[in-house]
Short mmCIF file of C-alpha atoms in Angstrom, two decimals:
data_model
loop_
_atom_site.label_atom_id
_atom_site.label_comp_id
_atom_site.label_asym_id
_atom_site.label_seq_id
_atom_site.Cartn_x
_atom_site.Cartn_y
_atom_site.Cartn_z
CA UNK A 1 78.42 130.91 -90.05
CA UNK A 2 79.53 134.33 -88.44
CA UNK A 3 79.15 137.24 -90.68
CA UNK A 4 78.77 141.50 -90.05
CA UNK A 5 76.59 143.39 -91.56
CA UNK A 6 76.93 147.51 -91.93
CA UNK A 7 74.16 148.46 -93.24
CA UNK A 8 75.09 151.92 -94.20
CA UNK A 9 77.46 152.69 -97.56
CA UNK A 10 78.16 155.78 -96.36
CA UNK A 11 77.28 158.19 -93.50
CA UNK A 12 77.22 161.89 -94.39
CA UNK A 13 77.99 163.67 -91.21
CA UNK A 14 78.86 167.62 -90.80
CA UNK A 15 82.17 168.67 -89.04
CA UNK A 16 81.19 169.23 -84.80
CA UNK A 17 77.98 166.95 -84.86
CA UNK A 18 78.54 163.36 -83.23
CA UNK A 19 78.78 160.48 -85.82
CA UNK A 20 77.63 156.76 -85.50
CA UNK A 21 78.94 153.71 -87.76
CA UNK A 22 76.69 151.21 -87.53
CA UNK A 23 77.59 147.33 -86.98
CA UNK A 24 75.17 144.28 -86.25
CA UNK A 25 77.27 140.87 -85.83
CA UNK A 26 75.91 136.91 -85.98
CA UNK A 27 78.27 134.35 -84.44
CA UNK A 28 77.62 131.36 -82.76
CA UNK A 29 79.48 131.59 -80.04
CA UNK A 30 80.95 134.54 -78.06
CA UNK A 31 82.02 137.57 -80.46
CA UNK A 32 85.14 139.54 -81.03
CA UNK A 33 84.37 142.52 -82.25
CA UNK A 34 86.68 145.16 -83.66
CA UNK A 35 87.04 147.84 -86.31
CA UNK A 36 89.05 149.34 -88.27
CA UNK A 37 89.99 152.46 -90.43
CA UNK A 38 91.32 152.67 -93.74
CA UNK A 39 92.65 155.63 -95.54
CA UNK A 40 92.98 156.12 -99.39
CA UNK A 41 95.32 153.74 -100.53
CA UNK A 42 96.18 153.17 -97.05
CA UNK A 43 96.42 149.64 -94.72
CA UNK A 44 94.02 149.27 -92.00
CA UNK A 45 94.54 151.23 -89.09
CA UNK A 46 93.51 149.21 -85.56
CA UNK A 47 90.97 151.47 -83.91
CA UNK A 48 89.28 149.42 -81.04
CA UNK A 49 87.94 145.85 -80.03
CA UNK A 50 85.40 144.16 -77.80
CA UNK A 51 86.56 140.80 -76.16
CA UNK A 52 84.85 140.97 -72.71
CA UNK A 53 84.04 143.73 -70.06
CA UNK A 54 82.46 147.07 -70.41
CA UNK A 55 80.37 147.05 -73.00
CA UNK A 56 81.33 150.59 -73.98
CA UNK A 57 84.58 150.32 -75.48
CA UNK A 58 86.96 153.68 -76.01
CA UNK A 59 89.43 153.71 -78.59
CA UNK A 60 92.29 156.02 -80.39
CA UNK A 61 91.52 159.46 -81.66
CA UNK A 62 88.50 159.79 -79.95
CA UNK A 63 86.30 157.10 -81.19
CA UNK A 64 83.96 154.54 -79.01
CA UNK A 65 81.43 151.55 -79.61
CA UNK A 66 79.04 150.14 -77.81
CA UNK A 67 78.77 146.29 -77.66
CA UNK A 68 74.95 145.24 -77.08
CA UNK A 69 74.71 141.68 -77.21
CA UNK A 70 70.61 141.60 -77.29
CA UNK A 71 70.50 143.60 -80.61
CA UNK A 72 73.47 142.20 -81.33
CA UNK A 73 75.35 145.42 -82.30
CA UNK A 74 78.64 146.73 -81.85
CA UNK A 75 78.30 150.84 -83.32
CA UNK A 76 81.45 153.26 -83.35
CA UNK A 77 80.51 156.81 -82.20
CA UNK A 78 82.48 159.73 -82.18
CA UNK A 79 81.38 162.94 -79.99
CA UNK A 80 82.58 165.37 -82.56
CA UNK A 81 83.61 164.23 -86.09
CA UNK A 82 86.14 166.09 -87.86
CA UNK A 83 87.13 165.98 -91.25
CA UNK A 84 90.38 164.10 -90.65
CA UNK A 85 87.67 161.48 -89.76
CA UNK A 86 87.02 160.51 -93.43
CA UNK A 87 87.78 157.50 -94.29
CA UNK A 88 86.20 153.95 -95.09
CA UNK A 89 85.29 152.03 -91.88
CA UNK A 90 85.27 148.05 -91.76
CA UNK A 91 83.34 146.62 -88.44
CA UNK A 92 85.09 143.01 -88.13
CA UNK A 93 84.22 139.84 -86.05
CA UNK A 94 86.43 136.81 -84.98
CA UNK A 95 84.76 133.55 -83.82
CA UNK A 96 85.81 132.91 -80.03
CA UNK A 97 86.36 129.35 -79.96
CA UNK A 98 87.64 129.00 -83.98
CA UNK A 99 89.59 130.15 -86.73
CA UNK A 100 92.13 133.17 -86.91
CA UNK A 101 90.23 135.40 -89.44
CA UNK A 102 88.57 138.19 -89.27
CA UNK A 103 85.82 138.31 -91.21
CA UNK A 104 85.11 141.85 -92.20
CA UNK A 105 81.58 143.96 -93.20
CA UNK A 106 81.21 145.84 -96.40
CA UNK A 107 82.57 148.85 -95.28
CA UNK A 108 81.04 152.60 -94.03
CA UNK A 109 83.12 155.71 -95.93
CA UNK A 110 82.22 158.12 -93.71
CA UNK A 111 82.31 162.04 -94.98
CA UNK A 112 82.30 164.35 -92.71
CA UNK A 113 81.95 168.27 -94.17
CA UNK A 114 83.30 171.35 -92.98
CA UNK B 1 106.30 152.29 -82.94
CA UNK B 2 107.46 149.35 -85.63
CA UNK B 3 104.67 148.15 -87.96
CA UNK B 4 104.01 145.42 -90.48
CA UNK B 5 106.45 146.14 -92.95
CA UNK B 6 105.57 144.52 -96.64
CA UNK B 7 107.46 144.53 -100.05
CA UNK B 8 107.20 145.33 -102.50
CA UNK B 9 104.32 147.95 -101.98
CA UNK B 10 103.41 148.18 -105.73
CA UNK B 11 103.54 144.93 -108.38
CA UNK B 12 103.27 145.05 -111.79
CA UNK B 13 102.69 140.81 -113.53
CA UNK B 14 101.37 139.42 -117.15
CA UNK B 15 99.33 136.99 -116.81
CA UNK B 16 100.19 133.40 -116.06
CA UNK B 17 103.67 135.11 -114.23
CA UNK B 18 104.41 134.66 -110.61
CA UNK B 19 104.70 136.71 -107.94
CA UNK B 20 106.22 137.28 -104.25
CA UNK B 21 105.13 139.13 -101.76
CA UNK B 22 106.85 139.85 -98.76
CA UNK B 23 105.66 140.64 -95.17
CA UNK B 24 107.68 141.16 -91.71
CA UNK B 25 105.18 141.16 -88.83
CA UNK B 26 105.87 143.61 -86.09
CA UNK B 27 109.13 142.61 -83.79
CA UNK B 28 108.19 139.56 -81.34
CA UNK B 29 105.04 139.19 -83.12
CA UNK B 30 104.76 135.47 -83.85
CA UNK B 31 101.58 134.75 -85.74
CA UNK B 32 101.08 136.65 -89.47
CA UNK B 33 97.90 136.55 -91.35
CA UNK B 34 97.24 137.39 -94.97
CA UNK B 35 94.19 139.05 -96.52
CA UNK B 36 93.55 140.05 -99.93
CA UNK B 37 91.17 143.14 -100.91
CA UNK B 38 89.43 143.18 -104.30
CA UNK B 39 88.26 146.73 -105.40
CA UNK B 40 85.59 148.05 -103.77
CA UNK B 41 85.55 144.58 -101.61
CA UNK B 42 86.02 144.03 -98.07
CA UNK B 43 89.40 142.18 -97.01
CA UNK B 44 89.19 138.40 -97.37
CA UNK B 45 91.46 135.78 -94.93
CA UNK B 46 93.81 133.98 -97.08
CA UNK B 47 95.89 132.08 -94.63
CA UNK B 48 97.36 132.72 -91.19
CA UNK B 49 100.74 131.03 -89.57
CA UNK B 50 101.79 130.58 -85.73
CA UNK B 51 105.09 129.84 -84.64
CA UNK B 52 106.04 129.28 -88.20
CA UNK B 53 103.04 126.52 -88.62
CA UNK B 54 99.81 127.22 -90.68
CA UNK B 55 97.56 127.54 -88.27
CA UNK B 56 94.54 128.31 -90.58
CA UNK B 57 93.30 128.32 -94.00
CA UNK B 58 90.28 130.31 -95.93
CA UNK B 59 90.07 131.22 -99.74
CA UNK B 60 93.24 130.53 -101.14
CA UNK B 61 93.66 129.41 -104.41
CA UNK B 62 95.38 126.72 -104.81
CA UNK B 63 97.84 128.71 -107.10
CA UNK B 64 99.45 130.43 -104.29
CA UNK B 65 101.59 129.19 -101.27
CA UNK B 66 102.79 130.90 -98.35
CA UNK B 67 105.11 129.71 -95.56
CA UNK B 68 107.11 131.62 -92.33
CA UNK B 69 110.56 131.07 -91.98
CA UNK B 70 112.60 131.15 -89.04
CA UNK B 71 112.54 135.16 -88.09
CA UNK B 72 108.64 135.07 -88.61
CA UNK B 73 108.50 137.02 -91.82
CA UNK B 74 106.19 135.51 -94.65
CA UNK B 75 106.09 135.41 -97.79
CA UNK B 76 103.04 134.67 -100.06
CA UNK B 77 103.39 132.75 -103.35
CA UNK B 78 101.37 133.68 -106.29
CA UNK B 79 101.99 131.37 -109.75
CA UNK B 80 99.81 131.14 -113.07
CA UNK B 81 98.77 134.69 -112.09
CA UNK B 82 95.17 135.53 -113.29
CA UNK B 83 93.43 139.11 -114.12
CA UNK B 84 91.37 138.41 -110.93
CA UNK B 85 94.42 138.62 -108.90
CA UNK B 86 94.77 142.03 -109.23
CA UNK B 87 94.32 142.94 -105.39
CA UNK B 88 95.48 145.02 -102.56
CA UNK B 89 96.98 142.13 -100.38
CA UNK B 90 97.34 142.66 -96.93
CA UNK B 91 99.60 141.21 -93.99
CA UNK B 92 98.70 141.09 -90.64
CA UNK B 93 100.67 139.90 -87.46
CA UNK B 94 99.60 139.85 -83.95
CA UNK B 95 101.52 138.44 -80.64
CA UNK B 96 99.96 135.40 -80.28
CA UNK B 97 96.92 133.33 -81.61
CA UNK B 98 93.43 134.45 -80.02
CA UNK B 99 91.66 136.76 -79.33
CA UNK B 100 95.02 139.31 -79.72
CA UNK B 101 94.30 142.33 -82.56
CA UNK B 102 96.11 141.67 -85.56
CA UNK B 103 97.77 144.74 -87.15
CA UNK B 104 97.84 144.89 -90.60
CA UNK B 105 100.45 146.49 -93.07
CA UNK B 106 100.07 148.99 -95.13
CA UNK B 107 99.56 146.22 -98.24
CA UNK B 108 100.67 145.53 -101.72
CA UNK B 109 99.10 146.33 -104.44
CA UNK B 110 99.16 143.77 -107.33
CA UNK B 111 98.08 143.88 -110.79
CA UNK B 112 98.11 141.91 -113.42
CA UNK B 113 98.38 142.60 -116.94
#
């Protein structure tokens, strides 16, 4: 069965430093890998996906992950996390051959301080 | 840019009412997914539709119904509504089936009395 796992509840992160969200994946076939941001009482917001190619992905407002298939891990980074960056953070995988869902992790809120 | 547009945005149901929510996927989008969100809880897949066909099918009670009509909105069925009902339900649409993203809406959020 596929499932993600973010390990992390939350990530504590101070305003200028570079923040990681961390994602580990288990499908059975070839993953797609994507995540997503949601504000308070918000819908998700699209932020970037893995389906083949680099395996450094780059995605809107500044954000990147890195897809390593031997630790099976797909992190978002950011350089330089702001404040506007807070927000809970859902890693999601979709089965390559199967179904339509996304099947989504826990969650990350990320809180980045001034 | 147009987004996933769903009605109503907030729902207020007794129990054992129904309830309709309403999504319109973004223009020439044809496939529409729904998720629902418990509190605290990641989003789970409901049920999905292409070219106005379910197309797949996770944990939906067997309460609710969905269907998309002819100008690819959906709408989502919810009868004999139950406390645990009370959700943040989500639409998503996407251009086509695969690997496309599927952009989601900014949700409903249900609750039952």
């Amino acid at each position: 069965a596929q499932s993600v796992a973010q390990p992390e509840d939350q990530v504590n992160v101070a305003e200028g430093n570079p923040l990681t969200v961390k994602c580990t994946y288990s499908v059975s076939g070839n993953p797609y890998l994507f995540w997503y941001v949601q504000y308070p009482n918000r819908g998700l917001q699209f932020l970037l996906k893995y389906i083949t190619g680099d395996n450094l992905v780059k995605g809107s407002y500044g954000f990147e992950a890195e897809f390593n298939k031997s630790q099976t891990s797909f992190h978002l980074k950011k350089p330089s996390a702001l404040v506007s960056d807070s927000a809970l953070y859902f890693c999601a995988v979709r089965d390559f051959h199967n179904t339509d869902k996304l099947i989504f992790g826990t969650g990350t809120r990320l809180q980045v301080f001034p | 840019a147009a987004g996933v547009i769903q009605s109503p945005r907030h729902l207020i149901k007794e129990k054992r009412e129904t309830a309709t929510l309403k999504c319109y996927p973004i223009p020439r989008h044809d496939t529409v997914y729904w998720y629902q969100q418990g509190p605290g809880q990641d989003p789970q897949f409901l049920i999905s539709f292409y070219e106005k066909m379910q197309s797949d099918k996770g944990s939906i009670p067997d309460r609710f119904s969905a269907q998309q009509f002819s100008d690819y909105h959906s709408e989502l069925n919810m009868s004999s509504l139950e406390l645990g009902d009370s959700a943040l339900y989500f639409c998503a649409s996407s251009l086509e089936q695969g690997k496309d993203t599927q952009y989601f809406g900014p949700g409903t959020r249900l609750t039952v009395l």
